[in-house]
GROMACS .gro file of C-alpha atoms in nm:
model
  313
    1MET     CA    1   0.208   0.358  -3.320
    2LEU     CA    2   0.375   0.219  -3.620
    3ILE     CA    3   0.715   0.250  -3.442
    4ALA     CA    4   0.580   0.053  -3.146
    5VAL     CA    5   0.462  -0.228  -3.376
    6LEU     CA    6   0.795  -0.228  -3.549
    7VAL     CA    7   0.979  -0.254  -3.216
    8LEU     CA    8   0.759  -0.540  -3.112
    9VAL     CA    9   0.842  -0.734  -3.428
   10ILE     CA   10   1.208  -0.672  -3.392
   11LEU     CA   11   1.217  -0.775  -3.026
   12LEU     CA   12   1.015  -1.091  -3.088
   13ALA     CA   13   1.249  -1.192  -3.375
   14ALA     CA   14   1.552  -1.130  -3.166
   15TRP     CA   15   1.427  -1.335  -2.891
   16GLY     CA   16   1.335  -1.619  -3.121
   17LEU     CA   17   1.691  -1.597  -3.275
   18LEU     CA   18   1.869  -1.600  -2.932
   19ARG     CA   19   1.677  -1.906  -2.819
   20GLU     CA   20   1.815  -2.100  -3.108
   21LEU     CA   21   2.158  -1.964  -3.111
   22LEU     CA   22   2.227  -1.946  -2.724
   23HIS     CA   23   2.015  -2.241  -2.644
   24PHE     CA   24   1.770  -2.036  -2.433
   25ASP     CA   25   1.496  -2.293  -2.503
   26LYS     CA   26   1.481  -2.382  -2.133
   27VAL     CA   27   1.428  -2.029  -2.032
   28GLU     CA   28   1.073  -1.947  -1.928
   29ALA     CA   29   0.934  -1.752  -2.225
   30GLY     CA   30   0.636  -1.600  -2.032
   31TRP     CA   31   0.825  -1.333  -1.843
   32VAL     CA   32   1.040  -1.260  -2.128
   33LEU     CA   33   0.744  -1.192  -2.366
   34LEU     CA   34   0.574  -0.982  -2.095
   35GLY     CA   35   0.892  -0.775  -2.069
   36ILE     CA   36   0.890  -0.724  -2.448
   37PHE     CA   37   0.531  -0.608  -2.454
   38ALA     CA   38   0.607  -0.374  -2.164
   39LEU     CA   39   0.905  -0.224  -2.351
   40THR     CA   40   0.687  -0.188  -2.662
   41LEU     CA   41   0.403  -0.007  -2.472
   42LEU     CA   42   0.614   0.227  -2.277
   43PRO     CA   43   0.663   0.484  -2.554
   44ILE     CA   44   0.290   0.490  -2.606
   45VAL     CA   45   0.228   0.534  -2.237
   46LEU     CA   46   0.458   0.807  -2.221
   47LEU     CA   47   0.294   0.990  -2.524
   48LEU     CA   48  -0.049   0.944  -2.370
   49LEU     CA   49   0.068   1.091  -2.035
   50GLU     CA   50   0.239   1.389  -2.199
   51GLY     CA   51  -0.083   1.455  -2.396
   52ILE     CA   52  -0.276   1.442  -2.068
   53GLY     CA   53  -0.030   1.686  -1.914
   54ALA     CA   54  -0.054   1.914  -2.212
   55ALA     CA   55  -0.431   1.925  -2.169
   56GLY     CA   56  -0.407   2.156  -1.891
   57GLY     CA   57  -0.701   2.159  -1.651
   58SER     CA   58  -0.820   1.808  -1.725
   59VAL     CA   59  -0.590   1.654  -1.466
   60GLU     CA   60  -0.489   1.784  -1.123
   61ILE     CA   61  -0.102   1.768  -1.181
   62GLY     CA   62  -0.052   1.892  -0.829
   63GLN     CA   63  -0.215   1.577  -0.690
   64VAL     CA   64   0.015   1.356  -0.909
   65LYS     CA   65   0.306   1.540  -0.791
   66VAL     CA   66   0.222   1.492  -0.432
   67ALA     CA   67   0.136   1.121  -0.498
   68LEU     CA   68   0.477   1.051  -0.659
   69THR     CA   69   0.659   1.235  -0.379
   70ASP     CA   70   0.469   1.026  -0.108
   71ALA     CA   71   0.541   0.710  -0.297
   72ALA     CA   72   0.914   0.777  -0.311
   73GLY     CA   73   0.919   0.867   0.075
   74ALA     CA   74   0.754   0.540   0.146
   75GLN     CA   75   1.046   0.339   0.020
   76THR     CA   76   1.262   0.190   0.289
   77LEU     CA   77   1.614   0.330   0.277
   78VAL     CA   78   1.902   0.268   0.511
   79LEU     CA   79   2.104   0.571   0.619
   80ALA     CA   80   2.457   0.482   0.619
   81PRO     CA   81   2.643   0.598   0.959
   82PRO     CA   82   2.882   0.885   0.941
   83ASN     CA   83   3.205   0.911   1.096
   84VAL     CA   84   3.184   0.880   1.470
   85ALA     CA   85   3.416   1.179   1.563
   86PRO     CA   86   3.732   1.348   1.451
   87ASN     CA   87   4.055   1.169   1.528
   88THR     CA   88   3.906   0.829   1.581
   89VAL     CA   89   4.102   0.564   1.403
   90ILE     CA   90   3.927   0.368   1.135
   91ALA     CA   91   3.990   0.025   1.275
   92ASP     CA   92   3.787   0.103   1.585
   93SER     CA   93   3.423   0.228   1.636
   94GLY     CA   94   3.418   0.421   1.312
   95SER     CA   95   3.471   0.129   1.086
   96GLN     CA   96   3.236  -0.091   1.306
   97ARG     CA   97   2.956   0.158   1.233
   98ILE     CA   98   3.029   0.138   0.864
   99ILE     CA   99   3.021  -0.245   0.881
  100GLU     CA  100   2.700  -0.241   1.091
  101GLY     CA  101   2.551  -0.018   0.824
  102LEU     CA  102   2.649  -0.284   0.575
  103ARG     CA  103   2.479  -0.550   0.789
  104ARG     CA  104   2.156  -0.354   0.791
  105ALA     CA  105   2.164  -0.281   0.425
  106GLY     CA  106   2.185  -0.650   0.340
  107THR     CA  107   1.832  -0.645   0.190
  108SER     CA  108   1.832  -0.283   0.072
  109LYS     CA  109   1.903  -0.168  -0.283
  110ILE     CA  110   1.962   0.185  -0.186
  111VAL     CA  111   2.160   0.366   0.097
  112VAL     CA  112   2.189   0.728   0.165
  113VAL     CA  113   2.522   0.881   0.263
  114SER     CA  114   2.464   1.230   0.417
  115LEU     CA  115   2.778   1.439   0.386
  116GLN     CA  116   2.609   1.701   0.616
  117ASP     CA  117   2.845   2.005   0.634
  118GLY     CA  118   3.148   1.822   0.492
  119HIS     CA  119   3.295   1.680   0.807
  120ALA     CA  120   3.069   1.373   0.844
  121TRP     CA  121   3.249   1.129   0.606
  122TRP     CA  122   3.599   1.020   0.542
  123GLU     CA  123   3.709   0.883   0.201
  124SER     CA  124   3.852   0.587   0.376
  125ARG     CA  125   3.505   0.502   0.537
  126LEU     CA  126   3.322   0.542   0.203
  127LEU     CA  127   3.566   0.299   0.035
  128ILE     CA  128   3.491   0.040   0.306
  129LEU     CA  129   3.127   0.083   0.236
  130CYS     CA  130   3.150   0.055  -0.133
  131VAL     CA  131   3.400  -0.241  -0.129
  132GLY     CA  132   3.145  -0.430   0.100
  133ALA     CA  133   2.853  -0.325  -0.118
  134VAL     CA  134   3.024  -0.458  -0.439
  135ARG     CA  135   3.122  -0.780  -0.284
  136LEU     CA  136   2.785  -0.856  -0.110
  137GLY     CA  137   2.570  -0.727  -0.408
  138GLN     CA  138   2.382  -0.494  -0.176
  139PRO     CA  139   2.332  -0.197  -0.178
  140GLN     CA  140   2.323  -0.141  -0.538
  141VAL     CA  141   2.296   0.240  -0.527
  142ILE     CA  142   2.451   0.503  -0.308
  143VAL     CA  143   2.268   0.837  -0.285
  144PHE     CA  144   2.454   1.154  -0.160
  145THR     CA  145   2.292   1.424   0.029
  146ALA     CA  146   2.445   1.742   0.189
  147THR     CA  147   2.358   2.057   0.386
  148ARG     CA  148   2.338   2.354   0.141
  149GLN     CA  149   2.264   2.706   0.247
  150ASN     CA  150   2.180   2.583   0.600
  151ARG     CA  151   1.925   2.338   0.458
  152PRO     CA  152   2.000   1.964   0.537
  153ASP     CA  153   1.948   1.655   0.332
  154GLN     CA  154   1.969   1.842  -0.008
  155PHE     CA  155   2.002   1.603  -0.294
  156VAL     CA  156   2.346   1.593  -0.456
  157GLY     CA  157   2.355   1.281  -0.676
  158TRP     CA  158   2.392   0.903  -0.686
  159ALA     CA  159   2.626   0.638  -0.823
  160HIS     CA  160   2.683   0.267  -0.813
  161PRO     CA  161   2.923   0.130  -0.542
  162ASN     CA  162   3.159  -0.010  -0.792
  163GLU     CA  163   3.196   0.323  -0.981
  164ILE     CA  164   3.272   0.497  -0.641
  165ARG     CA  165   3.519   0.231  -0.526
  166ASP     CA  166   3.707   0.245  -0.858
  167ARG     CA  167   3.731   0.640  -0.840
  168LEU     CA  168   3.853   0.617  -0.484
  169LEU     CA  169   4.102   0.353  -0.554
  170GLY     CA  170   4.229   0.547  -0.852
  171ALA     CA  171   4.262   0.879  -0.670
  172ASN     CA  172   4.469   0.739  -0.380
  173ALA     CA  173   4.766   0.495  -0.421
  174ASP     CA  174   4.758   0.411  -0.038
  175PHE     CA  175   4.395   0.308  -0.080
  176GLY     CA  176   4.499   0.069  -0.357
  177ALA     CA  177   4.773  -0.089  -0.170
  178ALA     CA  178   4.555  -0.132   0.136
  179HIS     CA  179   4.274  -0.278  -0.065
  180ASP     CA  180   4.504  -0.534  -0.234
  181THR     CA  181   4.654  -0.631   0.104
  182ALA     CA  182   4.322  -0.671   0.261
  183MET     CA  183   4.176  -0.876  -0.022
  184GLY     CA  184   4.482  -1.099  -0.028
  185LEU     CA  185   4.477  -1.166   0.351
  186SER     CA  186   4.100  -1.230   0.340
  187ALA     CA  187   4.138  -1.485   0.051
  188ALA     CA  188   4.421  -1.653   0.248
  189ALA     CA  189   4.209  -1.665   0.561
  190ARG     CA  190   3.916  -1.820   0.397
  191GLN     CA  191   4.125  -2.080   0.236
  192MET     CA  192   4.300  -2.172   0.571
  193HIS     CA  193   3.949  -2.198   0.720
  194ALA     CA  194   3.841  -2.426   0.443
  195LEU     CA  195   4.141  -2.651   0.523
  196GLY     CA  196   4.058  -2.656   0.900
  197THR     CA  197   4.352  -2.439   0.997
  198ASP     CA  198   4.317  -2.219   1.301
  199ILE     CA  199   4.327  -1.891   1.149
  200THR     CA  200   4.373  -1.686   1.469
  201GLN     CA  201   4.722  -1.835   1.507
  202SER     CA  202   4.838  -1.694   1.165
  203PRO     CA  203   5.112  -1.432   1.226
  204ARG     CA  204   5.009  -1.244   0.905
  205VAL     CA  205   4.666  -1.151   1.068
  206SER     CA  206   4.729  -0.865   1.304
  207ASN     CA  207   4.368  -0.796   1.420
  208LYS     CA  208   4.261  -1.139   1.503
  209ARG     CA  209   3.957  -1.046   1.698
  210TYR     CA  210   3.767  -0.977   1.369
  211ILE     CA  211   3.845  -1.330   1.212
  212VAL     CA  212   3.557  -1.531   1.360
  213TYR     CA  213   3.186  -1.440   1.348
  214PRO     CA  214   3.118  -1.248   1.682
  215GLY     CA  215   2.955  -1.494   1.929
  216VAL     CA  216   2.953  -1.799   1.676
  217ALA     CA  217   3.261  -2.012   1.728
  218GLY     CA  218   3.385  -2.187   1.394
  219PHE     CA  219   3.231  -1.941   1.156
  220LEU     CA  220   3.424  -1.660   0.973
  221ASN     CA  221   3.316  -1.306   1.012
  222PRO     CA  222   3.093  -1.255   0.695
  223PHE     CA  223   3.239  -0.901   0.678
  224LEU     CA  224   3.597  -1.029   0.700
  225GLU     CA  225   3.713  -0.847   0.384
  226GLU     CA  226   3.578  -0.514   0.508
  227GLN     CA  227   3.737  -0.555   0.846
  228MET     CA  228   4.070  -0.653   0.691
  229LEU     CA  229   4.044  -0.336   0.489
  230ALA     CA  230   3.969  -0.114   0.780
  231ASP     CA  231   4.277  -0.264   0.947
  232ALA     CA  232   4.485  -0.214   0.643
  233LEU     CA  233   4.371   0.158   0.604
  234ALA     CA  234   4.438   0.231   0.975
  235ALA     CA  235   4.808   0.213   0.914
  236GLY     CA  236   4.819   0.508   0.687
  237GLU     CA  237   4.500   0.695   0.790
  238ASN     CA  238   4.656   1.007   0.940
  239ASP     CA  239   4.831   1.073   0.601
  240SER     CA  240   4.588   0.937   0.356
  241HIS     CA  241   4.227   0.997   0.497
  242ARG     CA  242   4.026   1.311   0.386
  243GLU     CA  243   3.702   1.440   0.474
  244ILE     CA  244   3.446   1.457   0.184
  245SER     CA  245   3.307   1.799   0.122
  246LEU     CA  246   3.075   1.883  -0.162
  247SER     CA  247   3.367   2.016  -0.367
  248ARG     CA  248   3.577   1.699  -0.286
  249LEU     CA  249   3.275   1.479  -0.382
  250LYS     CA  250   3.252   1.651  -0.720
  251ASP     CA  251   3.628   1.618  -0.781
  252LEU     CA  252   3.611   1.245  -0.704
  253LEU     CA  253   3.287   1.147  -0.857
  254ASN     CA  254   3.173   1.396  -1.113
  255PRO     CA  255   3.218   1.153  -1.407
  256VAL     CA  256   2.986   0.889  -1.250
  257LEU     CA  257   2.761   1.096  -1.033
  258ARG     CA  258   2.404   1.124  -1.166
  259LYS     CA  259   2.211   1.421  -1.075
  260GLY     CA  260   1.872   1.382  -1.233
  261TYR     CA  261   1.574   1.474  -1.018
  262VAL     CA  262   1.220   1.589  -1.024
  263ASP     CA  263   1.100   1.832  -0.755
  264ARG     CA  264   0.753   1.877  -0.620
  265THR     CA  265   0.784   2.252  -0.650
  266ASP     CA  266   0.872   2.250  -1.016
  267PRO     CA  267   0.625   2.400  -1.257
  268ASP     CA  268   0.376   2.155  -1.374
  269ALA     CA  269   0.487   2.130  -1.742
  270GLU     CA  270   0.847   2.101  -1.632
  271TRP     CA  271   0.778   1.846  -1.367
  272PHE     CA  272   0.580   1.632  -1.627
  273ARG     CA  273   0.859   1.650  -1.879
  274LYS     CA  274   1.131   1.563  -1.627
  275ALA     CA  275   0.943   1.278  -1.485
  276LEU     CA  276   0.853   1.099  -1.790
  277ARG     CA  277   1.154   1.177  -2.015
  278SER     CA  278   1.444   1.104  -1.795
  279ASN     CA  279   1.690   0.862  -1.959
  280GLU     CA  280   1.869   0.782  -1.635
  281GLU     CA  281   1.825   0.456  -1.473
  282TYR     CA  282   1.701   0.618  -1.154
  283LEU     CA  283   1.543   0.952  -1.085
  284ALA     CA  284   1.558   1.128  -0.759
  285ILE     CA  285   1.235   1.261  -0.605
  286THR     CA  286   1.285   1.577  -0.407
  287ASP     CA  287   1.071   1.835  -0.226
  288ALA     CA  288   1.218   2.188  -0.242
  289GLY     CA  289   1.553   2.039  -0.302
  290THR     CA  290   1.532   1.800   0.007
  291TYR     CA  291   1.587   1.431  -0.088
  292VAL     CA  292   1.290   1.220  -0.061
  293GLY     CA  293   1.364   0.897  -0.245
  294LEU     CA  294   1.496   0.740  -0.561
  295MET     CA  295   1.282   0.545  -0.817
  296THR     CA  296   1.345   0.375  -1.138
  297ARG     CA  297   1.198   0.511  -1.458
  298ALA     CA  298   0.940   0.229  -1.463
  299GLU     CA  299   0.849   0.301  -1.104
  300VAL     CA  300   0.791   0.669  -1.175
  301VAL     CA  301   0.578   0.592  -1.477
  302THR     CA  302   0.365   0.345  -1.279
  303GLU     CA  303   0.311   0.582  -0.981
  304VAL     CA  304   0.226   0.861  -1.216
  305LEU     CA  305  -0.033   0.636  -1.402
  306LEU     CA  306  -0.180   0.519  -1.066
  307ALA     CA  307  -0.201   0.882  -0.949
  308LEU     CA  308  -0.370   0.990  -1.270
  309ALA     CA  309  -0.614   0.707  -1.235
  310SER     CA  310  -0.715   0.818  -0.888
  311THR     CA  311  -0.763   1.170  -0.990
  312LYS     CA  312  -1.030   1.065  -1.254
  313ARG     CA  313  -1.244   0.899  -0.985
   0.00000   0.00000   0.00000
């Protein structure tokens, strides 16, 4: 309790100092103060919850586990489309499905990439997805699942799109060259459009059908950068594309792949400890290894509190 009070004093003092030094006097203080109090109370809440869990029979932990699993499953997630079929070039239907996935994910924070048996995704397609996610700001998190021991949709880990993009670009020089070319052409196209130039007449743009927004004359394709990247990647696809198996995913992303999870089948004490003590930004909720959803630490604590309250009625 003393630590919580000390943290509160420090945070309030820091906020007052920042308002003066950084001229935050116009910032609405109500939400900031609410956040400070929430941060202060969080350790107390965690201690209370762990105390309840340690009490044994006083709470039906099984009900809490089921409630949290159900809450995670109720989140709306967009499943990103896999490769269409082997030997299809990335500039055709395969990339179109990736970009359609980006279009659908425009309001979603999380997307799920199912690697299935290791033949569902190419690195080049994943790069397009991540480049678009970084540029558009959505989705913010990509979750990977795969088939393990003949069991589909097993949780593997999650990472932010910018981390995945950087790892892919760093692992393949051809990807880096294609990315730089696509971004340069896209910037030039947008500048020409702003100046009123007919971009479709530019000799530098080879795939002109992707320049304008489909069906809307005079508007640039909002996914122009991703279409340009797909076009640039297609030139070297036979040499540089590679399917993403579980082992390949770990080779590429292990330094940035977060693997924290809490499973409904975990023993009660272990489940409670993992659910409330995770230091990761997000915690995966699984059921016998099968991915159910991804929740922030605050969301996990909130759902556990609600479930505990309902078991007391």
